[in-house]
Amino acid sequence: MTKIKGSTVLITGGAAGIGRLMGSMCLHDGAKQLIIWDINKEKLEETTRELRALHFIVHPWLVDVADVSQVVEIAGKVKNEVGEVDILINNAGIITGNKDFKDFTHAEVDKIMAVNSNALMHVTLEFLPGMIRKGSGHIVNISSAAGMLSNPMMSVYCASKWAVSGWSESMRIELEASRSGVHVTTVNPSYIDTGMFAGVKVNPVMPLLKPEILAARVVRAIQGNRLFVRSPFMVKLVPFTKGIMPVRWFDLIVGRWLGVYGSMKGFRGHEKGKNS
Ligand SMILES: NC(=O)c1ccc[n+]([C@@H]2O[C@H](COP(=O)([O-])OP(=O)(O)OC[C@H]3O[C@@H](n4cnc5c(N)ncnc54)[C@H](O)[C@@H]3O)[C@@H](O)[C@H]2O)c1
């Protein structure tokens, strides 16, 4: 069991969406202090103000997790000024447009991979050695159902989230094999009602998840050292279904009949200026 009470928690992208909720829940569950890394100054200040008004200890840092030099510099400051991190939640993520792969630019590909995949590894490299030295810690990596499924009009986002799933699980196996005492949870949710995927088409089998419920599941998964959070239930069935079904059947039943492959058609994303 990972104890949240008395712990130091760091959440990337913790100024908004599920990151903000998970941070607040950890503090309400007794975390000693919360470190928030985010690129959105306004949201970072707002979230910090709100949590400090409840007498919680919050350390906000304006960081672009896609910039390795910033990650290394600010991680050094965190270790010197706040101390080692007990629970790291790699949550910051972005999505660019609803378009076919042929319409992406090189810059867009690099940006999505840098924020959604590479950043998680660079941030973890900064805090994992401290956890291994202490013989305890918990790392949560927010992937997506798109890290287990293929989906048109979000090919680069899928690529970035498949990368997270593969890396996170590989690291989990290594850390277990070496009896490090460090736990890893990989999170694969379907669409969540945070505005990041505003406009997407959902259905009763793949409903829009409530952010509060998903965030609470992740916090419980940390406490219970769960390997995965896969939500809604349909996401748990993906590996089995893909394993037994011929691809063309999967395309037809899951892709077309359940509407997964058409889900991005109405995508608008965050209202401009509301989030980064
Ligand atoms: N919303 C969904 O439907 C959904 C579904 C599956 C997985 N996810 C994943 O969950 C995570 C959180 O999603 P959300 O819906 O809460 O998103 P959100 O857009 O509401 O919040 C993301 C936060 O990350 C921050 N951020 C973005 N780029 C950053 C950068 N370069 N450096 C530092 N911070 C940065 C943003 O400012 C924001 O505060 C993401 O990794 C996302 O891919 C979301």
CSV table of C-alpha atoms and ligand atoms in Angstrom, one decimal:
chain,number,residue,atom,x,y,z
A,1,MET,CA,0.0,0.0,0.0
A,2,THR,CA,1.3,3.5,-0.9
A,3,LYS,CA,0.5,6.0,1.9
A,4,ILE,CA,-0.7,9.3,0.7
A,5,LYS,CA,-0.8,10.7,4.3
A,6,GLY,CA,2.4,12.7,4.9
A,7,SER,CA,3.7,12.3,1.4
A,8,THR,CA,5.1,14.8,-1.1
A,9,VAL,CA,3.2,14.6,-4.4
A,10,LEU,CA,4.2,16.1,-7.7
A,11,ILE,CA,1.7,16.4,-10.6
A,12,THR,CA,2.5,17.6,-14.1
A,13,GLY,CA,-0.4,19.5,-15.7
A,14,GLY,CA,-1.8,19.8,-12.2
A,15,ALA,CA,-3.3,23.3,-12.7
A,16,ALA,CA,-6.4,22.0,-14.6
A,17,GLY,CA,-8.5,19.0,-15.5
A,18,ILE,CA,-8.0,15.7,-13.8
A,19,GLY,CA,-4.5,16.8,-12.7
A,20,ARG,CA,-6.0,19.6,-10.6
A,21,LEU,CA,-8.6,17.1,-9.1
A,22,MET,CA,-6.0,14.4,-8.3
A,23,GLY,CA,-3.8,17.0,-6.5
A,24,SER,CA,-6.7,18.3,-4.5
A,25,MET,CA,-7.8,14.8,-3.6
A,26,CYS,CA,-4.2,13.8,-2.4
A,27,LEU,CA,-4.2,16.9,-0.2
A,28,HIS,CA,-7.6,16.1,1.3
A,29,ASP,CA,-6.3,12.5,1.9
A,30,GLY,CA,-3.5,13.9,4.0
A,31,ALA,CA,-0.6,14.5,1.6
A,32,LYS,CA,2.0,16.8,3.3
A,33,GLN,CA,2.5,19.0,0.3
A,34,LEU,CA,1.7,19.2,-3.4
A,35,ILE,CA,4.1,20.3,-6.2
A,36,ILE,CA,2.3,21.5,-9.3
A,37,TRP,CA,4.1,21.8,-12.6
A,38,ASP,CA,2.1,23.5,-15.4
A,39,ILE,CA,2.6,25.6,-18.5
A,40,ASN,CA,-0.6,27.6,-17.9
A,41,LYS,CA,0.4,30.5,-15.6
A,42,GLU,CA,-3.2,31.8,-15.0
A,43,LYS,CA,-4.5,28.3,-14.1
A,44,LEU,CA,-1.5,27.6,-12.0
A,45,GLU,CA,-2.0,30.7,-9.9
A,46,GLU,CA,-5.8,30.1,-9.6
A,47,THR,CA,-5.4,26.5,-8.5
A,48,THR,CA,-2.6,27.4,-6.0
A,49,ARG,CA,-4.7,30.2,-4.6
A,50,GLU,CA,-7.7,27.9,-4.1
A,51,LEU,CA,-5.8,25.1,-2.4
A,52,ARG,CA,-3.8,27.5,-0.2
A,53,ALA,CA,-7.1,29.1,0.9
A,54,LEU,CA,-7.9,25.6,2.4
A,55,HIS,CA,-4.5,25.8,4.3
A,56,PHE,CA,-2.8,23.2,2.1
A,57,ILE,CA,1.0,23.5,1.3
A,58,VAL,CA,1.3,24.0,-2.5
A,59,HIS,CA,4.5,24.6,-4.5
A,60,PRO,CA,3.6,25.9,-8.0
A,61,TRP,CA,6.2,25.9,-10.8
A,62,LEU,CA,5.7,27.2,-14.3
A,63,VAL,CA,7.3,24.5,-16.4
A,64,ASP,CA,7.0,23.3,-20.0
A,65,VAL,CA,7.5,19.6,-19.6
A,66,ALA,CA,8.4,19.3,-23.3
A,67,ASP,CA,11.6,21.3,-22.6
A,68,VAL,CA,14.2,18.9,-21.1
A,69,SER,CA,16.5,21.6,-19.9
A,70,GLN,CA,13.6,23.2,-17.9
A,71,VAL,CA,12.6,19.8,-16.5
A,72,VAL,CA,16.2,19.2,-15.3
A,73,GLU,CA,16.6,22.7,-13.9
A,74,ILE,CA,13.2,22.8,-12.0
A,75,ALA,CA,13.6,19.2,-10.8
A,76,GLY,CA,16.9,20.3,-9.2
A,77,LYS,CA,15.2,23.2,-7.5
A,78,VAL,CA,12.4,21.0,-6.2
A,79,LYS,CA,14.9,18.5,-4.7
A,80,ASN,CA,16.9,21.4,-3.1
A,81,GLU,CA,14.0,23.5,-1.9
A,82,VAL,CA,11.2,21.0,-1.2
A,83,GLY,CA,12.9,17.6,-1.0
A,84,GLU,CA,12.4,14.2,-2.6
A,85,VAL,CA,9.1,13.3,-4.2
A,86,ASP,CA,7.1,10.3,-2.9
A,87,ILE,CA,4.3,10.2,-5.5
A,88,LEU,CA,4.9,11.4,-9.1
A,89,ILE,CA,1.8,11.7,-11.3
A,90,ASN,CA,2.8,12.2,-15.0
A,91,ASN,CA,-0.4,13.8,-16.2
A,92,ALA,CA,0.3,16.7,-18.6
A,93,GLY,CA,-0.9,16.0,-22.1
A,94,ILE,CA,-2.1,17.7,-25.3
A,95,ILE,CA,-4.1,16.9,-28.4
A,96,THR,CA,-3.8,18.7,-31.7
A,97,GLY,CA,-6.8,18.9,-34.1
A,98,ASN,CA,-9.0,16.2,-35.6
A,99,LYS,CA,-7.2,15.4,-38.8
A,100,ASP,CA,-5.7,12.6,-40.8
A,101,PHE,CA,-2.0,12.0,-40.4
A,102,LYS,CA,-1.1,13.3,-43.8
A,103,ASP,CA,-2.2,16.8,-42.6
A,104,PHE,CA,0.1,17.0,-39.6
A,105,THR,CA,3.3,19.1,-39.7
A,106,HIS,CA,6.7,18.0,-38.4
A,107,ALA,CA,6.4,20.5,-35.7
A,108,GLU,CA,3.1,19.2,-34.5
A,109,VAL,CA,4.4,15.6,-34.4
A,110,ASP,CA,7.4,16.6,-32.4
A,111,LYS,CA,5.4,18.7,-29.9
A,112,ILE,CA,2.8,16.0,-29.2
A,113,MET,CA,5.5,13.3,-28.8
A,114,ALA,CA,7.5,15.7,-26.6
A,115,VAL,CA,4.7,16.5,-24.2
A,116,ASN,CA,2.7,13.2,-24.2
A,117,SER,CA,5.6,10.7,-24.3
A,118,ASN,CA,9.1,12.0,-23.9
A,119,ALA,CA,8.3,14.4,-21.0
A,120,LEU,CA,7.1,11.5,-18.8
A,121,MET,CA,10.4,9.7,-19.2
A,122,HIS,CA,12.5,12.8,-18.6
A,123,VAL,CA,10.5,13.8,-15.5
A,124,THR,CA,10.7,10.3,-14.1
A,125,LEU,CA,14.5,10.1,-14.7
A,126,GLU,CA,14.8,13.1,-12.3
A,127,PHE,CA,12.7,11.7,-9.4
A,128,LEU,CA,13.1,7.9,-9.7
A,129,PRO,CA,16.7,7.7,-8.4
A,130,GLY,CA,15.5,9.4,-5.1
A,131,MET,CA,12.6,6.9,-4.8
A,132,ILE,CA,14.9,3.9,-5.4
A,133,ARG,CA,17.4,5.3,-2.7
A,134,LYS,CA,14.5,5.5,-0.2
A,135,GLY,CA,13.1,2.1,-1.3
A,136,SER,CA,9.6,3.5,-1.8
A,137,GLY,CA,7.6,5.6,-4.1
A,138,HIS,CA,4.8,5.6,-6.6
A,139,ILE,CA,4.8,6.7,-10.3
A,140,VAL,CA,1.5,7.2,-12.1
A,141,ASN,CA,1.6,7.5,-15.9
A,142,ILE,CA,-1.5,8.9,-17.6
A,143,SER,CA,-1.8,7.2,-20.9
A,144,SER,CA,-5.3,6.8,-22.5
A,145,ALA,CA,-7.6,4.2,-24.0
A,146,ALA,CA,-6.0,5.6,-27.2
A,147,GLY,CA,-2.8,3.9,-25.8
A,148,MET,CA,-4.4,0.5,-26.4
A,149,LEU,CA,-6.7,1.2,-29.4
A,150,SER,CA,-6.0,2.6,-32.8
A,151,ASN,CA,-8.2,5.5,-33.8
A,152,PRO,CA,-8.4,7.6,-36.9
A,153,MET,CA,-8.0,11.4,-36.7
A,154,MET,CA,-5.8,11.1,-33.6
A,155,SER,CA,-3.0,9.0,-35.0
A,156,VAL,CA,-0.2,11.0,-33.4
A,157,TYR,CA,-2.0,11.2,-30.1
A,158,CYS,CA,-2.4,7.4,-30.3
A,159,ALA,CA,1.3,7.0,-31.0
A,160,SER,CA,2.2,9.2,-28.0
A,161,LYS,CA,-0.1,7.2,-25.7
A,162,TRP,CA,0.9,3.8,-26.9
A,163,ALA,CA,4.5,4.9,-26.2
A,164,VAL,CA,3.5,5.7,-22.6
A,165,SER,CA,1.7,2.4,-22.1
A,166,GLY,CA,4.7,0.4,-23.3
A,167,TRP,CA,7.3,2.4,-21.4
A,168,SER,CA,5.3,2.5,-18.2
A,169,GLU,CA,4.7,-1.2,-18.1
A,170,SER,CA,8.3,-2.1,-19.0
A,171,MET,CA,9.6,0.2,-16.2
A,172,ARG,CA,7.0,-1.4,-13.8
A,173,ILE,CA,8.4,-4.9,-14.5
A,174,GLU,CA,12.0,-3.7,-14.0
A,175,LEU,CA,11.2,-2.0,-10.7
A,176,GLU,CA,9.4,-5.1,-9.5
A,177,ALA,CA,12.3,-7.4,-10.6
A,178,SER,CA,14.8,-5.3,-8.7
A,179,ARG,CA,12.5,-5.2,-5.6
A,180,SER,CA,12.9,-1.4,-5.6
A,181,GLY,CA,9.8,-0.7,-3.5
A,182,VAL,CA,8.7,1.7,-6.2
A,183,HIS,CA,5.2,1.1,-7.7
A,184,VAL,CA,3.9,2.1,-11.1
A,185,THR,CA,0.3,2.6,-12.2
A,186,THR,CA,-0.6,3.0,-15.9
A,187,VAL,CA,-3.9,4.8,-16.5
A,188,ASN,CA,-6.0,4.2,-19.7
A,189,PRO,CA,-9.2,6.2,-19.6
A,190,SER,CA,-11.6,6.8,-22.5
A,191,TYR,CA,-12.9,10.3,-23.0
A,192,ILE,CA,-13.2,12.4,-19.9
A,193,ASP,CA,-15.4,15.5,-19.5
A,194,THR,CA,-12.6,18.1,-18.9
A,195,GLY,CA,-13.0,20.0,-22.2
A,196,MET,CA,-9.8,18.5,-23.7
A,197,PHE,CA,-11.9,16.4,-26.1
A,198,ALA,CA,-15.0,18.6,-26.2
A,199,GLY,CA,-17.3,17.7,-29.1
A,200,VAL,CA,-16.3,14.1,-29.5
A,201,LYS,CA,-19.1,11.5,-30.0
A,202,VAL,CA,-19.6,9.1,-27.1
A,203,ASN,CA,-22.2,6.3,-26.6
A,204,PRO,CA,-23.6,4.3,-23.7
A,205,VAL,CA,-20.9,1.7,-24.1
A,206,MET,CA,-18.1,4.3,-24.1
A,207,PRO,CA,-19.7,7.1,-22.0
A,208,LEU,CA,-18.0,10.4,-21.2
A,209,LEU,CA,-16.2,9.8,-17.9
A,210,LYS,CA,-16.8,12.2,-15.0
A,211,PRO,CA,-13.4,13.8,-14.1
A,212,GLU,CA,-14.1,13.5,-10.4
A,213,ILE,CA,-14.8,9.8,-10.6
A,214,LEU,CA,-11.7,9.1,-12.7
A,215,ALA,CA,-9.5,11.2,-10.5
A,216,ALA,CA,-10.8,9.4,-7.4
A,217,ARG,CA,-10.1,6.0,-9.1
A,218,VAL,CA,-6.5,7.0,-9.7
A,219,VAL,CA,-6.0,8.1,-6.1
A,220,ARG,CA,-7.4,4.8,-4.9
A,221,ALA,CA,-5.2,3.0,-7.3
A,222,ILE,CA,-2.1,4.7,-5.8
A,223,GLN,CA,-3.3,3.7,-2.3
A,224,GLY,CA,-3.9,0.1,-3.4
A,225,ASN,CA,-0.7,-0.2,-5.6
A,226,ARG,CA,-2.9,-1.1,-8.6
A,227,LEU,CA,-1.1,-1.7,-11.8
A,228,PHE,CA,-3.8,-0.2,-14.1
A,229,VAL,CA,-6.8,2.1,-14.1
A,230,ARG,CA,-8.8,1.2,-17.2
A,231,SER,CA,-12.1,3.0,-17.5
A,232,PRO,CA,-14.9,2.6,-18.4
A,233,PHE,CA,-15.3,-1.2,-18.2
A,234,MET,CA,-15.1,-1.6,-22.0
A,235,VAL,CA,-11.5,-0.5,-22.0
A,236,LYS,CA,-10.6,-3.5,-19.8
A,237,LEU,CA,-11.9,-5.8,-22.6
A,238,VAL,CA,-9.8,-4.2,-25.4
A,239,PRO,CA,-6.7,-6.5,-25.1
A,240,PHE,CA,-8.9,-9.7,-25.0
A,241,THR,CA,-11.2,-8.5,-27.8
A,242,LYS,CA,-8.3,-7.5,-30.0
A,243,GLY,CA,-6.6,-10.8,-29.3
A,244,ILE,CA,-9.4,-13.1,-30.3
A,245,MET,CA,-11.1,-11.0,-33.1
A,246,PRO,CA,-9.9,-10.8,-36.7
A,247,VAL,CA,-8.9,-7.2,-37.4
A,248,ARG,CA,-11.7,-6.7,-39.9
A,249,TRP,CA,-14.3,-7.8,-37.4
A,250,PHE,CA,-12.8,-5.5,-34.8
A,251,ASP,CA,-12.9,-2.6,-37.3
A,252,LEU,CA,-16.6,-3.4,-38.0
A,253,ILE,CA,-17.9,-4.1,-34.5
A,254,VAL,CA,-15.8,-1.8,-32.3
A,255,GLY,CA,-14.8,0.7,-34.9
A,256,ARG,CA,-18.0,1.1,-36.8
A,257,TRP,CA,-20.9,-0.3,-34.8
A,258,LEU,CA,-19.8,1.0,-31.4
A,259,GLY,CA,-18.7,4.2,-33.1
A,260,VAL,CA,-15.1,4.4,-31.9
A,261,TYR,CA,-13.6,5.2,-35.3
A,262,GLY,CA,-16.0,8.1,-35.8
A,263,SER,CA,-15.7,9.5,-32.3
A,264,MET,CA,-13.3,12.3,-33.2
A,265,LYS,CA,-15.6,13.8,-36.0
A,266,GLY,CA,-17.2,16.5,-33.9
A,267,PHE,CA,-14.0,17.3,-31.9
A,268,ARG,CA,-13.5,20.9,-30.9
A,269,GLY,CA,-11.2,20.6,-27.9
A,270,HIS,CA,-10.7,23.3,-25.3
A,271,GLU,CA,-12.2,26.7,-26.1
A,272,LYS,CA,-9.4,28.9,-27.3
A,273,GLY,CA,-7.7,30.7,-24.4
A,274,LYS,CA,-9.4,28.5,-21.7
A,275,ASN,CA,-6.4,26.1,-21.5
A,276,SER,CA,-3.0,25.7,-23.1
B,1,LIG,N1,-9.8,14.4,-21.4
B,1,LIG,C1,-9.8,13.2,-21.9
B,1,LIG,O1,-10.8,12.8,-22.6
B,1,LIG,C2,-8.7,12.3,-21.7
B,1,LIG,C3,-8.8,10.9,-22.1
B,1,LIG,C4,-7.8,10.0,-21.9
B,1,LIG,C5,-6.6,10.5,-21.4
B,1,LIG,N2,-6.4,11.8,-21.1
B,1,LIG,C6,-5.1,12.3,-20.6
B,1,LIG,O2,-5.3,12.7,-19.3
B,1,LIG,C7,-4.3,13.8,-19.0
B,1,LIG,C8,-5.0,15.0,-18.5
B,1,LIG,O3,-6.1,15.4,-19.4
B,1,LIG,P1,-7.1,16.5,-19.0
B,1,LIG,O4,-8.4,16.1,-19.7
B,1,LIG,O5,-7.2,16.8,-17.6
B,1,LIG,O6,-6.5,17.7,-19.8
B,1,LIG,P2,-6.5,19.3,-19.5
B,1,LIG,O7,-6.2,19.9,-20.8
B,1,LIG,O8,-7.8,19.7,-18.8
B,1,LIG,O9,-5.3,19.5,-18.5
B,1,LIG,C9,-4.0,19.3,-18.9
B,1,LIG,C10,-3.1,20.2,-18.1
B,1,LIG,O10,-1.7,19.9,-18.6
B,1,LIG,C11,-1.1,21.2,-18.8
B,1,LIG,N3,-0.1,21.1,-19.8
B,1,LIG,C12,-0.2,21.0,-21.2
B,1,LIG,N4,0.9,21.0,-21.8
B,1,LIG,C13,1.9,21.2,-20.9
B,1,LIG,C14,3.3,21.3,-20.9
B,1,LIG,N5,4.0,21.3,-22.0
B,1,LIG,N6,4.0,21.4,-19.7
B,1,LIG,C15,3.3,21.5,-18.5
B,1,LIG,N7,2.0,21.4,-18.4
B,1,LIG,C16,1.3,21.2,-19.6
B,1,LIG,C17,-2.2,22.2,-19.2
B,1,LIG,O11,-1.9,23.5,-19.0
B,1,LIG,C18,-3.3,21.7,-18.3
B,1,LIG,O12,-3.3,22.3,-17.0
B,1,LIG,C19,-3.6,14.0,-20.4
B,1,LIG,O13,-2.4,13.3,-20.4
B,1,LIG,C20,-4.6,13.4,-21.4
B,1,LIG,O14,-3.9,13.1,-22.6
B,1,LIG,C21,-7.4,12.7,-21.2
